[in-house]
PDB file of C-alpha atoms and ligand atoms in Angstrom:
ATOM      1  CA  MET T   1     164.042  26.067  68.094  1.00  0.00           C
ATOM      2  CA  GLY T   2     162.279  29.400  68.147  1.00  0.00           C
ATOM      3  CA  LEU T   3     163.440  32.854  69.046  1.00  0.00           C
ATOM      4  CA  GLU T   4     166.084  33.889  71.550  1.00  0.00           C
ATOM      5  CA  ILE T   5     166.836  37.516  72.366  1.00  0.00           C
ATOM      6  CA  SER T   6     169.665  38.475  74.661  1.00  0.00           C
ATOM      7  CA  GLY T   7     170.902  41.773  76.016  1.00  0.00           C
ATOM      8  CA  VAL T   8     169.011  44.004  73.587  1.00  0.00           C
ATOM      9  CA  SER T   9     169.200  47.746  74.237  1.00  0.00           C
ATOM     10  CA  VAL T  10     167.699  50.583  72.182  1.00  0.00           C
ATOM     11  CA  ARG T  11     167.898  54.292  72.929  1.00  0.00           C
ATOM     12  CA  PHE T  12     165.980  57.148  71.384  1.00  0.00           C
ATOM     13  CA  GLY T  13     167.985  60.192  72.479  1.00  0.00           C
ATOM     14  CA  GLY T  14     167.942  60.063  76.275  1.00  0.00           C
ATOM     15  CA  LEU T  15     165.148  57.488  76.428  1.00  0.00           C
ATOM     16  CA  HIS T  16     165.994  53.840  77.129  1.00  0.00           C
ATOM     17  CA  ALA T  17     163.266  52.246  75.012  1.00  0.00           C
ATOM     18  CA  LEU T  18     164.863  48.848  75.723  1.00  0.00           C
ATOM     19  CA  ASP T  19     167.438  48.254  78.422  1.00  0.00           C
ATOM     20  CA  ASP T  20     169.335  44.948  78.309  1.00  0.00           C
ATOM     21  CA  VAL T  21     166.283  42.830  77.489  1.00  0.00           C
ATOM     22  CA  SER T  22     166.580  39.033  77.231  1.00  0.00           C
ATOM     23  CA  ILE T  23     163.556  36.879  76.403  1.00  0.00           C
ATOM     24  CA  ASP T  24     162.770  33.783  74.403  1.00  0.00           C
ATOM     25  CA  ALA T  25     159.835  32.289  72.522  1.00  0.00           C
ATOM     26  CA  ARG T  26     160.157  28.554  71.956  1.00  0.00           C
ATOM     27  CA  GLY T  27     158.736  26.513  69.130  1.00  0.00           C
ATOM     28  CA  GLY T  28     155.548  24.650  70.008  1.00  0.00           C
ATOM     29  CA  MET T  29     154.240  27.209  72.440  1.00  0.00           C
ATOM     30  CA  ILE T  30     152.637  30.632  72.755  1.00  0.00           C
ATOM     31  CA  THR T  31     154.688  33.155  74.709  1.00  0.00           C
ATOM     32  CA  GLY T  32     153.187  36.423  75.903  1.00  0.00           C
ATOM     33  CA  LEU T  33     154.933  39.800  75.957  1.00  0.00           C
ATOM     34  CA  ILE T  34     153.026  42.318  78.036  1.00  0.00           C
ATOM     35  CA  GLY T  35     153.596  45.699  79.614  1.00  0.00           C
ATOM     36  CA  PRO T  36     151.998  49.133  79.916  1.00  0.00           C
ATOM     37  CA  ASN T  37     151.857  51.549  76.951  1.00  0.00           C
ATOM     38  CA  GLY T  38     155.319  52.700  75.930  1.00  0.00           C
ATOM     39  CA  ALA T  39     157.046  49.757  77.645  1.00  0.00           C
ATOM     40  CA  GLY T  40     158.998  48.889  74.479  1.00  0.00           C
ATOM     41  CA  LYS T  41     157.047  45.911  73.104  1.00  0.00           C
ATOM     42  CA  THR T  42     156.714  47.187  69.535  1.00  0.00           C
ATOM     43  CA  THR T  43     160.305  48.442  69.604  1.00  0.00           C
ATOM     44  CA  LEU T  44     161.435  44.920  70.489  1.00  0.00           C
ATOM     45  CA  PHE T  45     159.429  43.542  67.537  1.00  0.00           C
ATOM     46  CA  ASN T  46     161.130  46.145  65.336  1.00  0.00           C
ATOM     47  CA  VAL T  47     164.541  44.956  66.533  1.00  0.00           C
ATOM     48  CA  ILE T  48     163.629  41.299  65.941  1.00  0.00           C
ATOM     49  CA  THR T  49     162.389  42.010  62.416  1.00  0.00           C
ATOM     50  CA  GLY T  50     165.313  44.305  61.589  1.00  0.00           C
ATOM     51  CA  VAL T  51     163.555  47.620  61.047  1.00  0.00           C
ATOM     52  CA  GLN T  52     165.119  49.050  64.233  1.00  0.00           C
ATOM     53  CA  ARG T  53     168.812  48.740  64.978  1.00  0.00           C
ATOM     54  CA  ALA T  54     169.761  47.824  68.533  1.00  0.00           C
ATOM     55  CA  ALA T  55     172.720  49.457  70.283  1.00  0.00           C
ATOM     56  CA  SER T  56     173.627  46.036  71.663  1.00  0.00           C
ATOM     57  CA  GLY T  57     172.360  42.484  71.960  1.00  0.00           C
ATOM     58  CA  ARG T  58     171.690  39.406  69.861  1.00  0.00           C
ATOM     59  CA  VAL T  59     168.685  37.887  68.133  1.00  0.00           C
ATOM     60  CA  LEU T  60     168.729  34.163  67.333  1.00  0.00           C
ATOM     61  CA  LEU T  61     166.144  32.557  65.059  1.00  0.00           C
ATOM     62  CA  ASP T  62     166.173  28.758  65.179  1.00  0.00           C
ATOM     63  CA  ASP T  63     169.687  28.932  66.675  1.00  0.00           C
ATOM     64  CA  THR T  64     171.045  31.201  63.917  1.00  0.00           C
ATOM     65  CA  ARG T  65     172.126  34.738  64.686  1.00  0.00           C
ATOM     66  CA  ILE T  66     170.030  37.121  62.564  1.00  0.00           C
ATOM     67  CA  ASP T  67     170.637  40.565  64.041  1.00  0.00           C
ATOM     68  CA  ARG T  68     172.933  41.556  61.172  1.00  0.00           C
ATOM     69  CA  VAL T  69     170.690  40.066  58.493  1.00  0.00           C
ATOM     70  CA  PRO T  70     168.702  42.627  56.420  1.00  0.00           C
ATOM     71  CA  ALA T  71     164.992  42.845  57.291  1.00  0.00           C
ATOM     72  CA  HIS T  72     163.697  41.384  54.006  1.00  0.00           C
ATOM     73  CA  ARG T  73     165.870  38.290  54.412  1.00  0.00           C
ATOM     74  CA  ARG T  74     164.651  37.661  57.954  1.00  0.00           C
ATOM     75  CA  ALA T  75     161.169  37.021  56.600  1.00  0.00           C
ATOM     76  CA  ARG T  76     162.602  34.366  54.297  1.00  0.00           C
ATOM     77  CA  LEU T  77     164.394  32.764  57.249  1.00  0.00           C
ATOM     78  CA  GLY T  78     161.041  32.142  58.895  1.00  0.00           C
ATOM     79  CA  LEU T  79     160.070  35.307  60.732  1.00  0.00           C
ATOM     80  CA  GLY T  80     156.452  36.442  60.391  1.00  0.00           C
ATOM     81  CA  ARG T  81     154.889  39.548  61.871  1.00  0.00           C
ATOM     82  CA  THR T  82     151.559  41.342  62.110  1.00  0.00           C
ATOM     83  CA  PHE T  83     151.194  45.035  62.884  1.00  0.00           C
ATOM     84  CA  GLN T  84     149.413  47.051  65.537  1.00  0.00           C
ATOM     85  CA  ARG T  85     147.609  48.897  62.727  1.00  0.00           C
ATOM     86  CA  LEU T  86     146.012  46.701  60.057  1.00  0.00           C
ATOM     87  CA  GLU T  87     147.901  46.689  56.758  1.00  0.00           C
ATOM     88  CA  LEU T  88     145.589  45.136  54.169  1.00  0.00           C
ATOM     89  CA  PHE T  89     144.928  45.945  50.509  1.00  0.00           C
ATOM     90  CA  GLY T  90     141.451  47.413  50.947  1.00  0.00           C
ATOM     91  CA  SER T  91     140.353  47.299  47.319  1.00  0.00           C
ATOM     92  CA  LEU T  92     141.421  43.656  46.845  1.00  0.00           C
ATOM     93  CA  SER T  93     139.300  40.705  47.855  1.00  0.00           C
ATOM     94  CA  VAL T  94     140.109  38.554  50.857  1.00  0.00           C
ATOM     95  CA  ARG T  95     141.359  35.811  48.524  1.00  0.00           C
ATOM     96  CA  GLU T  96     143.530  38.252  46.552  1.00  0.00           C
ATOM     97  CA  ASN T  97     145.039  39.636  49.753  1.00  0.00           C
ATOM     98  CA  ILE T  98     146.203  36.152  50.689  1.00  0.00           C
ATOM     99  CA  ARG T  99     147.299  35.342  47.130  1.00  0.00           C
ATOM    100  CA  VAL T 100     149.622  38.364  47.052  1.00  0.00           C
ATOM    101  CA  ALA T 101     151.273  37.094  50.221  1.00  0.00           C
ATOM    102  CA  THR T 102     152.106  33.684  48.727  1.00  0.00           C
ATOM    103  CA  GLY T 103     154.608  35.272  46.303  1.00  0.00           C
ATOM    104  CA  ALA T 104     157.597  33.581  47.909  1.00  0.00           C
ATOM    105  CA  LEU T 105     156.178  30.075  47.386  1.00  0.00           C
ATOM    106  CA  PRO T 106     156.660  28.035  44.199  1.00  0.00           C
ATOM    107  CA  ARG T 107     153.946  29.005  41.683  1.00  0.00           C
ATOM    108  CA  SER T 108     152.534  25.475  41.606  1.00  0.00           C
ATOM    109  CA  ARG T 109     151.737  25.550  45.332  1.00  0.00           C
ATOM    110  CA  ARG T 110     150.228  29.022  45.607  1.00  0.00           C
ATOM    111  CA  GLU T 111     146.562  28.404  44.818  1.00  0.00           C
ATOM    112  CA  ALA T 112     146.297  25.345  47.054  1.00  0.00           C
ATOM    113  CA  THR T 113     147.949  27.317  49.867  1.00  0.00           C
ATOM    114  CA  VAL T 114     145.450  30.173  49.461  1.00  0.00           C
ATOM    115  CA  ASN T 115     142.554  27.722  49.764  1.00  0.00           C
ATOM    116  CA  GLN T 116     144.072  25.967  52.774  1.00  0.00           C
ATOM    117  CA  LEU T 117     144.615  29.299  54.524  1.00  0.00           C
ATOM    118  CA  LEU T 118     141.079  30.536  53.801  1.00  0.00           C
ATOM    119  CA  ASP T 119     139.861  27.344  55.376  1.00  0.00           C
ATOM    120  CA  ARG T 120     142.231  27.392  58.330  1.00  0.00           C
ATOM    121  CA  VAL T 121     141.398  30.929  59.432  1.00  0.00           C
ATOM    122  CA  GLY T 122     137.698  30.496  58.653  1.00  0.00           C
ATOM    123  CA  LEU T 123     137.401  33.121  55.887  1.00  0.00           C
ATOM    124  CA  GLY T 124     136.045  30.845  53.135  1.00  0.00           C
ATOM    125  CA  ASP T 125     132.597  32.471  53.287  1.00  0.00           C
ATOM    126  CA  VAL T 126     133.974  35.973  52.701  1.00  0.00           C
ATOM    127  CA  ALA T 127     136.735  35.020  50.231  1.00  0.00           C
ATOM    128  CA  ASP T 128     135.333  37.240  47.457  1.00  0.00           C
ATOM    129  CA  GLU T 129     134.521  40.271  49.602  1.00  0.00           C
ATOM    130  CA  ARG T 130     136.700  43.349  49.534  1.00  0.00           C
ATOM    131  CA  ALA T 131     139.083  43.605  52.469  1.00  0.00           C
ATOM    132  CA  ASP T 132     137.841  47.110  53.328  1.00  0.00           C
ATOM    133  CA  ALA T 133     134.331  45.699  53.871  1.00  0.00           C
ATOM    134  CA  LEU T 134     135.495  43.485  56.748  1.00  0.00           C
ATOM    135  CA  SER T 135     135.107  44.337  60.419  1.00  0.00           C
ATOM    136  CA  THR T 136     138.405  45.026  62.184  1.00  0.00           C
ATOM    137  CA  GLY T 137     138.171  41.698  63.994  1.00  0.00           C
ATOM    138  CA  VAL T 138     137.770  39.718  60.769  1.00  0.00           C
ATOM    139  CA  GLY T 139     140.440  41.889  59.144  1.00  0.00           C
ATOM    140  CA  ARG T 140     142.840  40.705  61.820  1.00  0.00           C
ATOM    141  CA  MET T 141     142.162  37.094  60.815  1.00  0.00           C
ATOM    142  CA  LEU T 142     142.984  38.035  57.237  1.00  0.00           C
ATOM    143  CA  GLU T 143     146.181  39.717  58.334  1.00  0.00           C
ATOM    144  CA  LEU T 144     147.181  36.532  60.146  1.00  0.00           C
ATOM    145  CA  ALA T 145     146.388  34.443  57.052  1.00  0.00           C
ATOM    146  CA  ARG T 146     148.615  36.741  54.969  1.00  0.00           C
ATOM    147  CA  CYS T 147     151.403  36.291  57.460  1.00  0.00           C
ATOM    148  CA  LEU T 148     151.000  32.485  57.481  1.00  0.00           C
ATOM    149  CA  ALA T 149     151.251  32.428  53.683  1.00  0.00           C
ATOM    150  CA  ALA T 150     155.014  32.888  54.020  1.00  0.00           C
ATOM    151  CA  GLU T 151     155.120  29.759  56.229  1.00  0.00           C
ATOM    152  CA  PRO T 152     156.907  31.310  59.227  1.00  0.00           C
ATOM    153  CA  SER T 153     158.466  29.263  62.022  1.00  0.00           C
ATOM    154  CA  VAL T 154     158.240  32.227  64.389  1.00  0.00           C
ATOM    155  CA  LEU T 155     155.163  34.440  64.487  1.00  0.00           C
ATOM    156  CA  LEU T 156     155.187  37.898  66.096  1.00  0.00           C
ATOM    157  CA  LEU T 157     151.728  39.301  66.799  1.00  0.00           C
ATOM    158  CA  ASP T 158     151.336  42.943  67.867  1.00  0.00           C
ATOM    159  CA  GLU T 159     147.967  43.445  69.592  1.00  0.00           C
ATOM    160  CA  PRO T 160     146.064  41.103  67.279  1.00  0.00           C
ATOM    161  CA  ALA T 161     142.915  41.128  69.417  1.00  0.00           C
ATOM    162  CA  SER T 162     142.330  44.876  69.372  1.00  0.00           C
ATOM    163  CA  GLY T 163     139.089  45.495  67.501  1.00  0.00           C
ATOM    164  CA  GLN T 164     137.951  41.891  67.934  1.00  0.00           C
ATOM    165  CA  ASP T 165     134.706  41.004  69.682  1.00  0.00           C
ATOM    166  CA  ASP T 166     134.566  38.061  72.118  1.00  0.00           C
ATOM    167  CA  GLN T 167     133.637  35.588  69.396  1.00  0.00           C
ATOM    168  CA  ASP T 168     136.515  36.731  67.140  1.00  0.00           C
ATOM    169  CA  THR T 169     138.912  36.482  70.070  1.00  0.00           C
ATOM    170  CA  ALA T 170     137.802  32.955  70.936  1.00  0.00           C
ATOM    171  CA  ARG T 171     138.356  31.849  67.316  1.00  0.00           C
ATOM    172  CA  PHE T 172     141.680  33.629  67.238  1.00  0.00           C
ATOM    173  CA  ALA T 173     142.816  31.954  70.466  1.00  0.00           C
ATOM    174  CA  ALA T 174     141.912  28.510  69.106  1.00  0.00           C
ATOM    175  CA  LEU T 175     143.854  29.220  65.922  1.00  0.00           C
ATOM    176  CA  LEU T 176     146.970  30.343  67.809  1.00  0.00           C
ATOM    177  CA  THR T 177     146.819  27.215  69.936  1.00  0.00           C
ATOM    178  CA  SER T 178     146.656  25.025  66.840  1.00  0.00           C
ATOM    179  CA  LEU T 179     149.586  26.877  65.205  1.00  0.00           C
ATOM    180  CA  ALA T 180     151.689  26.293  68.310  1.00  0.00           C
ATOM    181  CA  ALA T 181     150.649  22.637  68.308  1.00  0.00           C
ATOM    182  CA  ASP T 182     152.104  22.447  64.773  1.00  0.00           C
ATOM    183  CA  GLY T 183     155.457  23.550  66.209  1.00  0.00           C
ATOM    184  CA  MET T 184     155.374  27.282  65.555  1.00  0.00           C
ATOM    185  CA  ALA T 185     156.837  29.735  68.075  1.00  0.00           C
ATOM    186  CA  VAL T 186     154.198  32.400  68.720  1.00  0.00           C
ATOM    187  CA  LEU T 187     155.156  35.639  70.507  1.00  0.00           C
ATOM    188  CA  LEU T 188     152.035  37.553  71.442  1.00  0.00           C
ATOM    189  CA  VAL T 189     151.951  41.232  72.417  1.00  0.00           C
ATOM    190  CA  GLU T 190     148.496  41.913  73.774  1.00  0.00           C
ATOM    191  CA  HIS T 191     146.622  44.100  76.239  1.00  0.00           C
ATOM    192  CA  ASP T 192     143.696  41.650  76.490  1.00  0.00           C
ATOM    193  CA  MET T 193     144.827  39.874  79.668  1.00  0.00           C
ATOM    194  CA  GLU T 194     142.150  37.224  79.466  1.00  0.00           C
ATOM    195  CA  LEU T 195     143.524  36.166  76.090  1.00  0.00           C
ATOM    196  CA  VAL T 196     147.152  36.320  77.250  1.00  0.00           C
ATOM    197  CA  MET T 197     146.567  34.373  80.435  1.00  0.00           C
ATOM    198  CA  GLY T 198     144.303  31.917  78.602  1.00  0.00           C
ATOM    199  CA  VAL T 199     146.656  30.892  75.788  1.00  0.00           C
ATOM    200  CA  CYS T 200     150.233  31.673  76.884  1.00  0.00           C
ATOM    201  CA  GLU T 201     152.392  29.054  78.515  1.00  0.00           C
ATOM    202  CA  ARG T 202     155.006  31.630  79.427  1.00  0.00           C
ATOM    203  CA  VAL T 203     154.813  35.404  79.773  1.00  0.00           C
ATOM    204  CA  HIS T 204     157.482  38.141  79.781  1.00  0.00           C
ATOM    205  CA  VAL T 205     156.720  41.552  81.271  1.00  0.00           C
ATOM    206  CA  LEU T 206     158.334  44.820  80.175  1.00  0.00           C
ATOM    207  CA  GLU T 207     158.094  48.133  81.993  1.00  0.00           C
ATOM    208  CA  PHE T 208     159.891  51.304  80.826  1.00  0.00           C
ATOM    209  CA  GLY T 209     162.143  49.211  78.601  1.00  0.00           C
ATOM    210  CA  ARG T 210     163.147  46.749  81.299  1.00  0.00           C
ATOM    211  CA  LEU T 211     162.202  43.127  81.735  1.00  0.00           C
ATOM    212  CA  ILE T 212     160.604  42.995  85.186  1.00  0.00           C
ATOM    213  CA  ALA T 213     159.309  39.411  85.196  1.00  0.00           C
ATOM    214  CA  SER T 214     159.295  36.169  83.195  1.00  0.00           C
ATOM    215  CA  GLY T 215     157.384  33.042  84.129  1.00  0.00           C
ATOM    216  CA  THR T 216     154.313  30.928  83.650  1.00  0.00           C
ATOM    217  CA  ALA T 217     150.983  32.726  83.271  1.00  0.00           C
ATOM    218  CA  GLU T 218     150.168  31.679  86.828  1.00  0.00           C
ATOM    219  CA  GLU T 219     153.429  33.083  88.232  1.00  0.00           C
ATOM    220  CA  ILE T 220     152.974  36.362  86.357  1.00  0.00           C
ATOM    221  CA  LYS T 221     149.400  36.821  87.598  1.00  0.00           C
ATOM    222  CA  ASN T 222     150.664  36.581  91.164  1.00  0.00           C
ATOM    223  CA  ASP T 223     153.828  38.660  90.721  1.00  0.00           C
ATOM    224  CA  GLU T 224     153.801  41.730  92.937  1.00  0.00           C
ATOM    225  CA  ARG T 225     155.961  43.853  90.590  1.00  0.00           C
ATOM    226  CA  VAL T 226     153.660  43.066  87.691  1.00  0.00           C
ATOM    227  CA  ARG T 227     150.586  44.091  89.629  1.00  0.00           C
ATOM    228  CA  VAL T 228     152.266  47.362  90.613  1.00  0.00           C
ATOM    229  CA  ALA T 229     153.342  48.041  86.999  1.00  0.00           C
ATOM    230  CA  TYR T 230     149.724  47.611  85.908  1.00  0.00           C
ATOM    231  CA  LEU T 231     148.174  49.811  88.622  1.00  0.00           C
ATOM    232  CA  GLY T 232     145.806  52.235  86.964  1.00  0.00           C
ATOM    233  CA  GLU T 233     145.573  49.908  83.969  1.00  0.00           C
ATOM    234  CA  GLU T 234     144.064  46.493  83.618  1.00  0.00           C
ATOM    235  CA  VAL T 235     145.432  44.249  86.361  1.00  0.00           C
ATOM    236  CA  PRO T 236     145.890  40.656  85.139  1.00  0.00           C
ATOM    237  CA  ALA T 237     142.860  38.687  86.375  1.00  0.00           C
TER     238      ALA T 237
HETATM  239  N1  LIG Q   1     161.108  55.968  66.484  1.00  0.00           N
HETATM  240  C1  LIG Q   1     161.047  56.429  67.730  1.00  0.00           C
HETATM  241  N2  LIG Q   1     161.651  57.581  68.094  1.00  0.00           N
HETATM  242  C2  LIG Q   1     161.595  58.035  69.366  1.00  0.00           C
HETATM  243  N3  LIG Q   1     160.962  57.401  70.369  1.00  0.00           N
HETATM  244  C3  LIG Q   1     160.330  56.253  70.077  1.00  0.00           C
HETATM  245  C4  LIG Q   1     160.330  55.701  68.749  1.00  0.00           C
HETATM  246  N4  LIG Q   1     159.627  54.542  68.764  1.00  0.00           N
HETATM  247  C5  LIG Q   1     159.200  54.372  70.029  1.00  0.00           C
HETATM  248  N5  LIG Q   1     159.613  55.401  70.817  1.00  0.00           N
HETATM  249  C6  LIG Q   1     159.398  55.527  72.266  1.00  0.00           C
HETATM  250  O1  LIG Q   1     159.918  54.331  72.849  1.00  0.00           O
HETATM  251  C7  LIG Q   1     159.092  53.887  73.918  1.00  0.00           C
HETATM  252  C8  LIG Q   1     158.610  52.484  73.635  1.00  0.00           C
HETATM  253  O2  LIG Q   1     157.641  52.532  72.583  1.00  0.00           O
HETATM  254  P1  LIG Q   1     156.921  51.237  72.008  1.00  0.00           P
HETATM  255  O3  LIG Q   1     156.110  51.680  70.862  1.00  0.00           O
HETATM  256  O4  LIG Q   1     157.939  50.183  71.772  1.00  0.00           O
HETATM  257  O5  LIG Q   1     155.985  50.808  73.231  1.00  0.00           O
HETATM  258  P2  LIG Q   1     154.860  49.673  73.319  1.00  0.00           P
HETATM  259  O6  LIG Q   1     155.187  48.849  74.510  1.00  0.00           O
HETATM  260  O7  LIG Q   1     154.701  49.006  72.013  1.00  0.00           O
HETATM  261  O8  LIG Q   1     153.554  50.551  73.666  1.00  0.00           O
HETATM  262  P3  LIG Q   1     151.992  50.347  73.236  1.00  0.00           P
HETATM  263  O9  LIG Q   1     151.432  49.347  74.198  1.00  0.00           O
HETATM  264  O10 LIG Q   1     151.401  51.709  73.455  1.00  0.00           O
HETATM  265  O11 LIG Q   1     151.953  49.908  71.804  1.00  0.00           O
HETATM  266  C9  LIG Q   1     157.964  54.924  74.050  1.00  0.00           C
HETATM  267  O12 LIG Q   1     158.345  55.849  75.036  1.00  0.00           O
HETATM  268  C10 LIG Q   1     157.933  55.547  72.664  1.00  0.00           C
HETATM  269  O13 LIG Q   1     157.432  56.875  72.731  1.00  0.00           O
HETATM  270 MG1  LIG Q   2     153.168  48.847  70.670  1.00  0.00          MG
END
């Protein structure tokens, strides 16, 4: 179960944004996807979710091929995603933001789900505050709660820790670990190497659209090509 991507290529004019990329993210674990700016991480998320067409390759969600399925149906098949830039309804309360996201659930279950999610992500205390009054770090928790409202089996997170302070990040890491323990496949794109190396069982590394390494966090930390790719940026600790 989980996500399996094989042989995905995307070109923008002469640029190979993704070149024959194959990675997976299994249910029950957190998988990292790292690489320098412009490596193709967000483009790969766009291919997985169906907002970017690939020139070649396959995407399997829970063993079913989804790369020809329209984007809106992929969400219903269990694919959840957060964005690099926060996309919240600023004038709605925290509770209302989550409520809107439960629209696909049976009406009778929605309110209980909202309360469970507020509790699970630790936003009960700010449930009635407007979303635009939240710090970015807390806003990211709300974005995750909105995503969880659709009950995804695979969760794609694009730089969820940017804007979080250390305390937010620690809470976020604990939450991701508990989601994986429930069986979810979590694919985490993140520049915060401490977070990636702390929570990911496996890590894939992209550079200029190519997969240059896949392995355990420990293997990736010690991989020579990875260290070279990150020269001038943050080298994995
Ligand atoms: N719609 C597009 N049209 C043309 N080029 C694009 C488009 N989207 C992305 N690119 C280019 O494709 C490459 C990969 O971009 P992408 O956003 O996937 O990188 P990324 O790994 O997510 O980077 P970052 O860490 O900065 O978010 C970059 O060179 C980018 O400029
Ligand atoms: Mg990106």
